[in-house]
Short mmCIF file of C-alpha atoms and ligand atoms in Angstrom, two decimals:
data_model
loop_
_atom_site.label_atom_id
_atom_site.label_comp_id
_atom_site.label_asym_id
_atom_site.label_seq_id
_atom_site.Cartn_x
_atom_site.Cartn_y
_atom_site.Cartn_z
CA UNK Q 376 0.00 0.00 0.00
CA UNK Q 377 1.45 3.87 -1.04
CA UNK Q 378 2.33 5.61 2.47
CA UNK Q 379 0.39 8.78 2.96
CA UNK Q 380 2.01 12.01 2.46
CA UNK Q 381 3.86 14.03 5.54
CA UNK Q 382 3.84 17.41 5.23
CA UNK Q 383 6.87 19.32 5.76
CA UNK Q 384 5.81 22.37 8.07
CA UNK Q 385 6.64 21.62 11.76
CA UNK Q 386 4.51 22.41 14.47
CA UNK Q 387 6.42 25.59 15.20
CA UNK Q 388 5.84 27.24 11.45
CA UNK Q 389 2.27 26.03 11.51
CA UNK Q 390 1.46 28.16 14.69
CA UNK Q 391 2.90 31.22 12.96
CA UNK Q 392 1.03 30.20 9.63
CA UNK Q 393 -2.27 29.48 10.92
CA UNK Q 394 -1.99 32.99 13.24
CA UNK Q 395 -2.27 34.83 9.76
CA UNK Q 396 -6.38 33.58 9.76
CA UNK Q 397 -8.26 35.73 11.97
CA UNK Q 398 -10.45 32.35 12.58
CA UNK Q 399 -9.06 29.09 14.09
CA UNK Q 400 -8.26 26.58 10.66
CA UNK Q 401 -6.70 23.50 10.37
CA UNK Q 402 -4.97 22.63 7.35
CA UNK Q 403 -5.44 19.31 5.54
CA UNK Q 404 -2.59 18.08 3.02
CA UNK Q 405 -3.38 17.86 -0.47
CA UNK Q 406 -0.35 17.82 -2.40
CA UNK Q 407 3.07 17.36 -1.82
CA UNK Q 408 5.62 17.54 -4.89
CA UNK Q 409 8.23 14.58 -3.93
CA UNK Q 410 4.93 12.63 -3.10
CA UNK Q 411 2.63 13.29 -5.90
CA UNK Q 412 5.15 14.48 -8.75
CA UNK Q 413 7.01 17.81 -9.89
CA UNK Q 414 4.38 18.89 -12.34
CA UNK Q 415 2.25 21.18 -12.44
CA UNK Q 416 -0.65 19.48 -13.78
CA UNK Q 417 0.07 16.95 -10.82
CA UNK Q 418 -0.32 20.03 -7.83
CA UNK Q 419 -3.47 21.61 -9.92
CA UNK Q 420 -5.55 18.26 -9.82
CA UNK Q 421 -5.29 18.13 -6.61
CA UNK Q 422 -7.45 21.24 -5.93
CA UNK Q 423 -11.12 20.29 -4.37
CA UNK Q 424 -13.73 21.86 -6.19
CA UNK Q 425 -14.79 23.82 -3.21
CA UNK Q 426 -12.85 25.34 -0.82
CA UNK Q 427 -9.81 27.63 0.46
CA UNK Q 428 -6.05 27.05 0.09
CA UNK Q 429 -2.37 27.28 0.94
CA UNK Q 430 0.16 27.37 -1.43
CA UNK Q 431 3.75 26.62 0.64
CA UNK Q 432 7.21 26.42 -0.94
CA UNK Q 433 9.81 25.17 1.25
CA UNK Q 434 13.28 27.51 -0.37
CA UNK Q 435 16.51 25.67 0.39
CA UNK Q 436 17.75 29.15 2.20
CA UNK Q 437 15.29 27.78 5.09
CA UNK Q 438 12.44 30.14 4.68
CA UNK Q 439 9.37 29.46 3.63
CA UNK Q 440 6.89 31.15 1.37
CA UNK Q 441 4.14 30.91 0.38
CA UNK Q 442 0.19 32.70 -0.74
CA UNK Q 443 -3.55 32.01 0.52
CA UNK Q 444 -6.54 31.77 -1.91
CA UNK Q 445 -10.04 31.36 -1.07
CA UNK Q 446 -10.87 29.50 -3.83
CA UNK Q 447 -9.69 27.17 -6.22
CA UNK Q 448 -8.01 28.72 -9.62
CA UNK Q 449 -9.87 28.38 -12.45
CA UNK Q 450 -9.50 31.62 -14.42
CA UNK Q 451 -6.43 33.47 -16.09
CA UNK Q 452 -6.96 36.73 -13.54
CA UNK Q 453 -8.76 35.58 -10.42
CA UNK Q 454 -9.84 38.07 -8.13
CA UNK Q 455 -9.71 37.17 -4.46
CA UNK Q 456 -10.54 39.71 -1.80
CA UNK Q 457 -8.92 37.37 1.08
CA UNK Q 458 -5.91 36.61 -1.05
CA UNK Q 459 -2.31 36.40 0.82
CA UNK Q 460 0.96 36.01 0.45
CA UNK Q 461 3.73 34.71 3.24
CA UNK Q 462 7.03 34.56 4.61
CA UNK Q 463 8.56 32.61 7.28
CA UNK Q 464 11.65 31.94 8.54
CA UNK Q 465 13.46 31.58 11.88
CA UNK Q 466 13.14 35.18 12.53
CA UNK Q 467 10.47 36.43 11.28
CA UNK Q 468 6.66 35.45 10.19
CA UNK Q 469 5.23 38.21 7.68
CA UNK Q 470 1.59 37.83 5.67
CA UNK Q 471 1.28 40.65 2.97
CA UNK Q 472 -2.66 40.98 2.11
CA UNK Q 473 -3.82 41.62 -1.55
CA UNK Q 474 -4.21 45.09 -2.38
CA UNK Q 475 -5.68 44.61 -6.22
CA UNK Q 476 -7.34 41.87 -5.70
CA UNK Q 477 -9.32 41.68 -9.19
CA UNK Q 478 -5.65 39.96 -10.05
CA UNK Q 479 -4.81 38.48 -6.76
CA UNK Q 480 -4.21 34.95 -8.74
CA UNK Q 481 -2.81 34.06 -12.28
CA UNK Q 482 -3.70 30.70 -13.51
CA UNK Q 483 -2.03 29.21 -17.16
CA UNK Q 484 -1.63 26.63 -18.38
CA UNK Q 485 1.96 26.41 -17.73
CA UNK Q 486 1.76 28.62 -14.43
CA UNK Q 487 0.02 29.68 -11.05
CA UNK Q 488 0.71 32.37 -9.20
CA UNK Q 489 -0.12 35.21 -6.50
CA UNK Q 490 0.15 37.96 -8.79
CA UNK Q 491 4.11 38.13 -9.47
CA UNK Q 492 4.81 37.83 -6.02
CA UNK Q 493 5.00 34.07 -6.47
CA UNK Q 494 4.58 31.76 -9.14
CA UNK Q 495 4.75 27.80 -9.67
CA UNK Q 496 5.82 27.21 -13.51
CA UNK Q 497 6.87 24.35 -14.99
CA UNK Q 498 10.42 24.95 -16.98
CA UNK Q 499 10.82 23.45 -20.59
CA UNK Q 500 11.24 20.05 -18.98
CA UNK Q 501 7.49 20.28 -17.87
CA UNK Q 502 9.21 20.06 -14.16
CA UNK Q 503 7.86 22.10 -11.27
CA UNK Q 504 10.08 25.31 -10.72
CA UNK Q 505 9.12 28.69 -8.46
CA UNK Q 506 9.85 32.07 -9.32
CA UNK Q 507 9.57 34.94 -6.84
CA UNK Q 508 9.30 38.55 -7.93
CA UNK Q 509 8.28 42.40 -6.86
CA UNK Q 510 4.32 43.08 -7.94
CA UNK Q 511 2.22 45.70 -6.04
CA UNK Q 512 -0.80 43.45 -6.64
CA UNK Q 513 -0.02 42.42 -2.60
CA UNK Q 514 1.27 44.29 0.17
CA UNK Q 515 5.05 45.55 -0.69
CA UNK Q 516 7.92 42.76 0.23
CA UNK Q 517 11.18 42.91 -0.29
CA UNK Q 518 11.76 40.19 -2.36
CA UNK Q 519 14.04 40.40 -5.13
CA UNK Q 520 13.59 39.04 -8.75
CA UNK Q 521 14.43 35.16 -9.39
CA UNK Q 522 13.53 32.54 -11.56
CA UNK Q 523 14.12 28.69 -10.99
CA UNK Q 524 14.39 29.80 -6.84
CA UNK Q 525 16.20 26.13 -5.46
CA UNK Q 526 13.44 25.01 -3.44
CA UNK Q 527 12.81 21.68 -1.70
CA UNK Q 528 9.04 20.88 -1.73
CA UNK Q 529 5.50 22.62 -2.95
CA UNK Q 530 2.68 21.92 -0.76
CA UNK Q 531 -0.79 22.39 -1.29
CA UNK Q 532 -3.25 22.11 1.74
CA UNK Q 533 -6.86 22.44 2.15
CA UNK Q 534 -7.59 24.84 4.68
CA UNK Q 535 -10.38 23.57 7.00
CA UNK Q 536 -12.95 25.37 8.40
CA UNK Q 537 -13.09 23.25 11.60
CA UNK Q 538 -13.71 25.52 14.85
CA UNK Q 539 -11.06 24.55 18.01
CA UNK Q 540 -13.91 24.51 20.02
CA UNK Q 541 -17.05 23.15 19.31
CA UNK Q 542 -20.07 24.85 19.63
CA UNK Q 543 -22.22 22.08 21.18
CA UNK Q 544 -20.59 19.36 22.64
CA UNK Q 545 -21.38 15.63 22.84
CA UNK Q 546 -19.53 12.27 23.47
CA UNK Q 547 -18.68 10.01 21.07
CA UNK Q 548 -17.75 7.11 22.67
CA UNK Q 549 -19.33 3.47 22.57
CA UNK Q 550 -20.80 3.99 25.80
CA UNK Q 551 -22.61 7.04 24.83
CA UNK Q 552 -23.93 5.25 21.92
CA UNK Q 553 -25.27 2.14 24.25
CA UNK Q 554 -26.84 5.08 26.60
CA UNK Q 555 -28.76 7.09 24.17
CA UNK Q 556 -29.82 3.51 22.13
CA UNK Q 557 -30.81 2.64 25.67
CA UNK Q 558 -33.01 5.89 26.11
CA UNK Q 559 -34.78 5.83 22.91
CA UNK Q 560 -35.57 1.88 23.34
CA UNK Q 561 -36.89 2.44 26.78
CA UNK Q 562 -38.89 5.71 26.17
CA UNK Q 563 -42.30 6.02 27.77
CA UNK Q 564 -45.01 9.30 26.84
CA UNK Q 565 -45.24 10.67 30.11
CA UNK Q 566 -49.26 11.25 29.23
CA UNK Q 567 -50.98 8.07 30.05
CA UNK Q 568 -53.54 8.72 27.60
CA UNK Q 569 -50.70 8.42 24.76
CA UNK Q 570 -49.84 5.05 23.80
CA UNK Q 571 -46.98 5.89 21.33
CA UNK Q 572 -45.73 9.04 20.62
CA UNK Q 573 -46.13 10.11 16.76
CA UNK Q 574 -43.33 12.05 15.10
CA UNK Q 575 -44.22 13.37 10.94
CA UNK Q 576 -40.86 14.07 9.17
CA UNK Q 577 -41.90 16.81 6.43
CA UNK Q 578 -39.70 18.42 3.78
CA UNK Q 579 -39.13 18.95 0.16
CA UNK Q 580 -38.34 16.21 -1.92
CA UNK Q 581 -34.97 13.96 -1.59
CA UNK Q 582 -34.39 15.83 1.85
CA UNK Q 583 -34.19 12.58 3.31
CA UNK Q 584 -36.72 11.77 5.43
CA UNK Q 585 -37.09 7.85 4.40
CA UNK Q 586 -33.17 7.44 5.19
CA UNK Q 587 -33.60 9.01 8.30
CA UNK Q 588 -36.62 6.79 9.41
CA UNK Q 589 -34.37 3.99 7.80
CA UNK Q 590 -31.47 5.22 9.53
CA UNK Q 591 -32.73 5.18 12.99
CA UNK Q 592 -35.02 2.10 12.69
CA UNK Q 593 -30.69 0.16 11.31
CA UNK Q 594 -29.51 1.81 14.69
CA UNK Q 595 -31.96 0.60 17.37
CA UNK Q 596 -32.06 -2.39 15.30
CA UNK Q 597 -28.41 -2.66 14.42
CA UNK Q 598 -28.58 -4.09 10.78
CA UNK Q 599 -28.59 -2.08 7.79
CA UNK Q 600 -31.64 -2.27 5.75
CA UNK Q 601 -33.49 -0.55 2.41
CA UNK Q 602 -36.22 1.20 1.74
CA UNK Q 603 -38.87 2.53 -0.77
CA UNK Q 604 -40.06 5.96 -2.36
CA UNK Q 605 -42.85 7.80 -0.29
CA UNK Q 606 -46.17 8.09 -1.71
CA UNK Q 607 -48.29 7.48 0.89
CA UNK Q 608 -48.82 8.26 4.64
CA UNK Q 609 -46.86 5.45 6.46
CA UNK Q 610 -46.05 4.96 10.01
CA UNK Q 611 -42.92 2.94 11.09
CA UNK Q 612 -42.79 1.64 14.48
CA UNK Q 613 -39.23 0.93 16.07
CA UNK Q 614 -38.04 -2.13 17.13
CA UNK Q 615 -34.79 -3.27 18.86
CA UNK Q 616 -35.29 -6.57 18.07
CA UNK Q 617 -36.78 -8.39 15.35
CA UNK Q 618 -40.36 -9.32 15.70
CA UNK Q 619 -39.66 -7.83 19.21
CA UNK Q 620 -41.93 -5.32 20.55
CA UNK Q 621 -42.01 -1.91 19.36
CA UNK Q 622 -40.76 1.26 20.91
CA UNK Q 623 -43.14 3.92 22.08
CA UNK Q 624 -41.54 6.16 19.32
CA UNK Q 625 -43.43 6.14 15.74
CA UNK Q 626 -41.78 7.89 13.00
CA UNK Q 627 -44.20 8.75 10.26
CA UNK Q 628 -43.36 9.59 6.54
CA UNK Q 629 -45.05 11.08 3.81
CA UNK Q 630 -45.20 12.71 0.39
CA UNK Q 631 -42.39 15.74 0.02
CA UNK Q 632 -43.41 19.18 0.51
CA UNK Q 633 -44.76 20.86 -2.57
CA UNK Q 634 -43.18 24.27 -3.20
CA UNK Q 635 -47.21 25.72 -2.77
CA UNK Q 636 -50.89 24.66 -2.81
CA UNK Q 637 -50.70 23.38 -6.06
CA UNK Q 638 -47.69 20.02 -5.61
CA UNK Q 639 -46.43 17.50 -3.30
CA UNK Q 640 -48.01 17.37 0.03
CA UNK Q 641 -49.67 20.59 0.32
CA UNK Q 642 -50.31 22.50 3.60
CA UNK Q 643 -53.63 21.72 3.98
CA UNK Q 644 -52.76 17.99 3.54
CA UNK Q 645 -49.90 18.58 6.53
CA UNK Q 646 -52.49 20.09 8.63
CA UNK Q 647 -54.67 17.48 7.93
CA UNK Q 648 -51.97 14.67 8.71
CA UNK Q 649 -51.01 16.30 11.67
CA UNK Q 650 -54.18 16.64 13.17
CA UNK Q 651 -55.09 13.00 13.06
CA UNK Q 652 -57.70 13.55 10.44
CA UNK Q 653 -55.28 11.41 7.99
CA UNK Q 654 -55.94 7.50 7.00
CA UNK Q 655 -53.10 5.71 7.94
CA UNK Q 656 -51.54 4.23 4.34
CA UNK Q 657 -53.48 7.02 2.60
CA UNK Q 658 -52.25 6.97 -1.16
CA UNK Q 659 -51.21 10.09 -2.42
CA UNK Q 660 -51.20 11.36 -6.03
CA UNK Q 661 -49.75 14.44 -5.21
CA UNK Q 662 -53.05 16.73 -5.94
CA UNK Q 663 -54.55 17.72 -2.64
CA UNK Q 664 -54.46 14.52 -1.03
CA UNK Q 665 -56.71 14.86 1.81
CA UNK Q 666 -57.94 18.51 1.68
CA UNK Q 667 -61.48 16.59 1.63
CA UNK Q 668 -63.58 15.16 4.11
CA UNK Q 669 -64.96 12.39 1.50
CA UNK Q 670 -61.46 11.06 1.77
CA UNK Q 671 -62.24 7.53 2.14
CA UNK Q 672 -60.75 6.52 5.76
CA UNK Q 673 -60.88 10.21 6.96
CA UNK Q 674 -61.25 10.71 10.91
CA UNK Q 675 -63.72 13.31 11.17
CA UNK Q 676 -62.86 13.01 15.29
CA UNK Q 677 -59.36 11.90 15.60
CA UNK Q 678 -58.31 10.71 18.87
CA UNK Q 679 -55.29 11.71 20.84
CA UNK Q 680 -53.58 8.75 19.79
CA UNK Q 681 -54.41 9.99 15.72
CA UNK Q 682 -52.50 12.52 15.91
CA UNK Q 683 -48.86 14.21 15.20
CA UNK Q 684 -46.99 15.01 18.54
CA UNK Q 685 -43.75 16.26 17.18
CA UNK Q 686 -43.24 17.67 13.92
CA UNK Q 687 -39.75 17.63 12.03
CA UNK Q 688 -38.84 19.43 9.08
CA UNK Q 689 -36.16 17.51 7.42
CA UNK Q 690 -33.86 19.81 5.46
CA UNK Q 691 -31.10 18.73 2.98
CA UNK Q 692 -28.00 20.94 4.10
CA UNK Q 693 -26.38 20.53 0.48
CA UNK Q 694 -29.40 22.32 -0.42
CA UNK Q 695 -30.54 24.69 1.96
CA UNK Q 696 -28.82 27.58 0.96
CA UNK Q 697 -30.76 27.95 -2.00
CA UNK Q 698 -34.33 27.39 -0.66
CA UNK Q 699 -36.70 28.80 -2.85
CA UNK Q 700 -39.06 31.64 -1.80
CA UNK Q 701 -41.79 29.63 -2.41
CA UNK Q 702 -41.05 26.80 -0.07
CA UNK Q 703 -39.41 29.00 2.38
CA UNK Q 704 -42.93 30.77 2.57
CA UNK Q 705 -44.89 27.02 3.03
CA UNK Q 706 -41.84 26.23 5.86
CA UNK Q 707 -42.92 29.08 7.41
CA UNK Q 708 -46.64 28.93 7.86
CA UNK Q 709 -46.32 25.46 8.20
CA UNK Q 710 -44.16 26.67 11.15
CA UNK Q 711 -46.42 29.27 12.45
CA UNK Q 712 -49.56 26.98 12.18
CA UNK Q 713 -48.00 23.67 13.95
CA UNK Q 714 -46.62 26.41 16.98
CA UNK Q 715 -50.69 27.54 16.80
CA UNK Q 716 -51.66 23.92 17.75
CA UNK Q 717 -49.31 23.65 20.43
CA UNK Q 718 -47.36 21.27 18.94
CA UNK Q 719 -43.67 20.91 19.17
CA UNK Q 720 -41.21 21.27 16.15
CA UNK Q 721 -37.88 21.06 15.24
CA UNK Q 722 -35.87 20.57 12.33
CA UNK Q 723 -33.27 17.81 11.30
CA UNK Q 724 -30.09 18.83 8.24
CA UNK Q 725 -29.67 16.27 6.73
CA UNK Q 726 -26.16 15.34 3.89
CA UNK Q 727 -23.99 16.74 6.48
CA UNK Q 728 -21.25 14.46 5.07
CA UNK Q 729 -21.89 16.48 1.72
CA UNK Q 730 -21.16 20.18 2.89
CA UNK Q 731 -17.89 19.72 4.71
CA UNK Q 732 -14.41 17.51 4.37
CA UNK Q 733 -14.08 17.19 7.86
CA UNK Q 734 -17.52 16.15 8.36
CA UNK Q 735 -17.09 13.42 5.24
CA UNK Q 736 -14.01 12.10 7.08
CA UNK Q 737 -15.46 11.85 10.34
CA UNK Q 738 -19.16 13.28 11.65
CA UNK Q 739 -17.48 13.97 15.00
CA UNK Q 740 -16.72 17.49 13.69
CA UNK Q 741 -20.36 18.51 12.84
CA UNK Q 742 -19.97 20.96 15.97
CA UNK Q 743 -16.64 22.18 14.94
CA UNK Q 744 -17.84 23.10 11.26
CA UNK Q 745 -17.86 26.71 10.51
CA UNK Q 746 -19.60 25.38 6.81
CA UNK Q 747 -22.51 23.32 8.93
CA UNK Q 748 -22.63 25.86 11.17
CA UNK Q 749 -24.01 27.97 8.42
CA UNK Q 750 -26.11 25.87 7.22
CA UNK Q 751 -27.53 25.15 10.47
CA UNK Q 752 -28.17 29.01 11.02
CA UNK Q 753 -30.34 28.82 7.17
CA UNK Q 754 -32.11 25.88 7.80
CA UNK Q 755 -33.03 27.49 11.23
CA UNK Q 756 -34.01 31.06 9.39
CA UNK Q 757 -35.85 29.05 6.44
CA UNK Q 758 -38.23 27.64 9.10
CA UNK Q 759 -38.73 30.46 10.99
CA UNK Q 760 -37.29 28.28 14.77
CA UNK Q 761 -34.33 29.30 16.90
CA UNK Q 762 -30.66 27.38 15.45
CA UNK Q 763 -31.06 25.27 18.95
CA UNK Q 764 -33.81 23.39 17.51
CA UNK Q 765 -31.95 22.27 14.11
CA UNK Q 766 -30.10 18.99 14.59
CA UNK Q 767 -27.79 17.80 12.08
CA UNK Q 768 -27.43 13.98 10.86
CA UNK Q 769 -25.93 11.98 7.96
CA UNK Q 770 -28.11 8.94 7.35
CA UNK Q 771 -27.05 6.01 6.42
CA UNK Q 772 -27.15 5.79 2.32
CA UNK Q 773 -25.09 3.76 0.59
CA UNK Q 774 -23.09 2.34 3.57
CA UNK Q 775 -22.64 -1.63 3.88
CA UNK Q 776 -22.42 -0.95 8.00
CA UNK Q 777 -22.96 1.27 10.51
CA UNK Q 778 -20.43 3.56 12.18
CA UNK Q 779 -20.54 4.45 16.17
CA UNK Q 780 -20.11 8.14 15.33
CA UNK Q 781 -22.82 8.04 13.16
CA UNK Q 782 -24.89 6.13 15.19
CA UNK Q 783 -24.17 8.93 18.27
CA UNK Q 784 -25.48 11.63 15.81
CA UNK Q 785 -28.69 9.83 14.98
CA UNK Q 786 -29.32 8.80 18.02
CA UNK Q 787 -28.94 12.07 20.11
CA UNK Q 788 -31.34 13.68 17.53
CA UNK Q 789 -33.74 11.98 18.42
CA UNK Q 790 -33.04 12.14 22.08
CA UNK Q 791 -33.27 15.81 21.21
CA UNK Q 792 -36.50 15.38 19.90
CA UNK Q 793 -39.59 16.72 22.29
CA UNK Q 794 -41.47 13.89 22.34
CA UNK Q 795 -43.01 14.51 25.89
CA UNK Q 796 -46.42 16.57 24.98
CA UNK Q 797 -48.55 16.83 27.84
CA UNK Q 798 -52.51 16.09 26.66
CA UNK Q 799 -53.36 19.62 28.28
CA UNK Q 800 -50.68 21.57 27.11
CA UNK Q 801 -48.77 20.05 23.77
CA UNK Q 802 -46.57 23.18 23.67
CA UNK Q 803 -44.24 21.98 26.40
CA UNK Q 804 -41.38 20.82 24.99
CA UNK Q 805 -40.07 18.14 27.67
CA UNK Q 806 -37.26 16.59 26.28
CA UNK Q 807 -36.43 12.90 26.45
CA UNK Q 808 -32.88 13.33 27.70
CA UNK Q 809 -33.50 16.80 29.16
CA UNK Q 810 -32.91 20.30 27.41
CA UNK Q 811 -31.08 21.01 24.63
N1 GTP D 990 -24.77 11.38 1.69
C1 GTP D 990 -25.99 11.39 2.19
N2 GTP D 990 -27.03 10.98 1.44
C2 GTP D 990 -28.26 10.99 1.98
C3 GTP D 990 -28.49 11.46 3.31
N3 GTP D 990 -29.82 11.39 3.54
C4 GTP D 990 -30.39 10.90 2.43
N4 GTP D 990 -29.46 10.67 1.47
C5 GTP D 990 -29.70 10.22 0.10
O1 GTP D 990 -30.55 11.18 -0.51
C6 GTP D 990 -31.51 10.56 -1.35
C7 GTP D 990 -32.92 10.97 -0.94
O2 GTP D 990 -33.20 10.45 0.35
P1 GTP D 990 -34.67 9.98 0.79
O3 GTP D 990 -34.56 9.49 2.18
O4 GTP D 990 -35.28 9.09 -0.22
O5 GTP D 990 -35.40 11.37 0.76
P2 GTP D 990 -36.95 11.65 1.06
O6 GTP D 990 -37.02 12.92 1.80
O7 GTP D 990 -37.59 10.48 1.69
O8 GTP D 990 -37.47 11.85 -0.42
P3 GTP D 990 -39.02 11.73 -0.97
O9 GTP D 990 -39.59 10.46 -0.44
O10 GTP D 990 -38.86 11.72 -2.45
O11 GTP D 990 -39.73 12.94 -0.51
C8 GTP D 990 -31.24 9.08 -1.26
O12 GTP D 990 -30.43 8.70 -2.36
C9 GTP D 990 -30.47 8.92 0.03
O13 GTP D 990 -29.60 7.81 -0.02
C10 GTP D 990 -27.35 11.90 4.08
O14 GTP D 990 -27.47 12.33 5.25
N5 GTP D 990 -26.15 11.84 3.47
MG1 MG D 991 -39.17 9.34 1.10
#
């Protein structure tokens, strides 16, 4: 198996490096020239898509320089507003800001650069070379003009946006896992007059409400298993054992949110559903499902047991940015007329793996994403609740087993989830592993 790159820069020079962001970043290696190969074609593949970088070029004087971009080079003059470029050595640690930054970077196909200040070419042998110059497009240095600088590595890392501290803070050990399994498993309503508690999962289409279901249904359970597309009004009980019996938790799935009155599950139909007046296995063509009391099946007096105790809007964080107006506006009175009824809400982010690195790697750093963190902030504007009722997860999708972190992040959402609505006063939101 190919060993994994090591970067050059030593604990010391990171500090000094990473003191130049006015946030707390952690850089990820990307490319290293002895590793990956002296080319430039080689360093500019290895560019994500997405995201902010460090360029650093290790002279053979000792020093080190090097330039910041916030996004990856794609055109011949970028501009970059938070553009930098660097120098450190054993005395001294000196960042030099763009000034014009509609030419902050230069990308050919035979070069890359931060303006002139420093440039990665590749020499008539196609082989990796670095040329530092004098260009007011940065902060004046004093670096003199020279091509073909000797130099001993080119790094490229991926700066990461995860915080030092995280912002809420949970355990992610096995034990925590067996404790918060053990809590959902053993949940009772605190209303007698409740026999299971019912929880809808609403959102726009793809947002991931099946997987979720799915996804907590594998945990309890502990085997992975598949699921179908959502066309009707289905409730899933939860069961930690097979044919075992079922948890006091129902998690109940329906037709996606229609951006209006017109597709999808419409907000009369939600109302509907969440009232109890809603057939269970209703089929749904997507045409104001149940806006009628001729529905066949339709409970004209739905009992306390009918009805929706906790509603969760299931948002896809890969998406939320870029919520329509339309569905923002259905979110909303959705929002305002579940609060109306007393009932308590809150909403889940889904694809967190999808928005950040870090998060991909490992879901432990959900709370230490300044990306999610984002996200979490829309998803929690788009529905109109505070950010302390949005809970991120990544369900399970296309995994062949389950993951303890992941488990830990499914699990303590719906811990998280009020599902302890007193008959007299729904609006209290008792939590089933205390407050948020
Ligand atoms: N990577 C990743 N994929 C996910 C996640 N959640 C769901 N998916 C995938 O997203 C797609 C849509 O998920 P579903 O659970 O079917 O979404 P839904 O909200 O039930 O969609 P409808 O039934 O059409 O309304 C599927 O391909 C899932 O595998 C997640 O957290 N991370
Ligand atoms: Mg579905």
């Amino acid at each position: 198996m190919a060993h994994a790159a090591v970067s050059a820069l030593d604990l010391g020079r990171e500090k000094q490096l990473l003191q130049f962001f006015p946030e707390p970043v952690r850089l990820q290696l990307l490319y290293k020239a002895p590793h990956h190969g002296f080319k430039m074609s080689d360093l500019i593949s290895k560019f994500d898509q997405v995201g902010r970088f460090v360029v650093i070029v290790y002279l053979e004087s000792g020093t080190m320089k090097g330039g910041y971009l916030s996004k990856r080079p794609e055109s011949y003059c970028q501009e970059d507003r938070g553009a930098f470029v660097f120098e450190i050595d054993h005395q001294k640690a000196n960042v030099f800001p763009v000034v014009k930054h509609r030419n902050a970077i230069i990308l050919n196909k035979e070069s890359f650069g931060f303006g002139d200040c420093l440039t990665i070419y590749s020499n008539k042998d196609k082989t990796l070379c670095v040329a530092v110059g004098f260009d007011d497009t940065y902060t004046p240095t004093d670096w003199s003009e020279e091509l073909e600088v000797p130099f001993m590595d080119v790094e490229l890392h991926r700066v990461g946006d995860v915080l030092l501290n995280p912002w809420r803070e949970l355990s992610w050990t096995e034990k925590e896992r067996g404790s918060l399994r053990k809590n959902v498993v053993s949940f009772k309503p605190a209303c007698r007059s409740i026999n299971r508690v019912r929880v809808l999962l609403m959102g726009p289409p793809g947002s991931g409400k099946s997987s979720f279901i799915n996804s907590v249904r594998s945990v309890i359970l502990t085997t992975l298993s598949v699921f179908s597309l959502s066309t009707q009004l289905k409730s899933y009980d939860i069961r930690s054992e097979r044919g075992g019996k079922p948890t006091a938790v129902t998690l109940c799935d329906v037709l996606a949110l229609g951006d209006g009155e017109t597709t999808g599950l419409t907000l009369t139909d939600a109302l509907t559903v969440i009232k109890g007046h809603a057939p269970e296995g209703h089929k749904v063509d997507g045409i104001c499902f149940l806006s009628g009391t001729e529905t066949s099946g339709y409970r004209p007096n739905p009992s306390v047991n009918d009805q929706i105790h906790c509603a969760v809007f299931v948002l896809n964080a890969c998406q939320v940015m870029a919520t329509s107006e339309d569905l923002t506006e259905t979110l909303r009175t959705l929002q305002a007329e579940i609060s109306g009824l007393d009932i308590p809400q809150v909403v889940l982010l889904t694809h967190v793996d999808q928005v950040c690195h870090a998060i991909q790697e490992d879901v432990k750093f959900v709370y230490s994403s300044r990306i999610l963190q984002e996200k979490m902030q829309k998803a929690a504007e788009v529905v109109g609740l505070p950010v302390s009722y949005v809970f991120p997860v990544k369900n399970y999708s296309s995994e062949l087993s389950v993951s303890c972190n992941t488990d830990i992040l499914l699990l303590s959402a719906m811990n998280l989830f009020p599902l302890q609505p007193d008959q007299e006063n729904l609006g209290h939101n008792y939590f089933l592993n205390g407050v948020v």
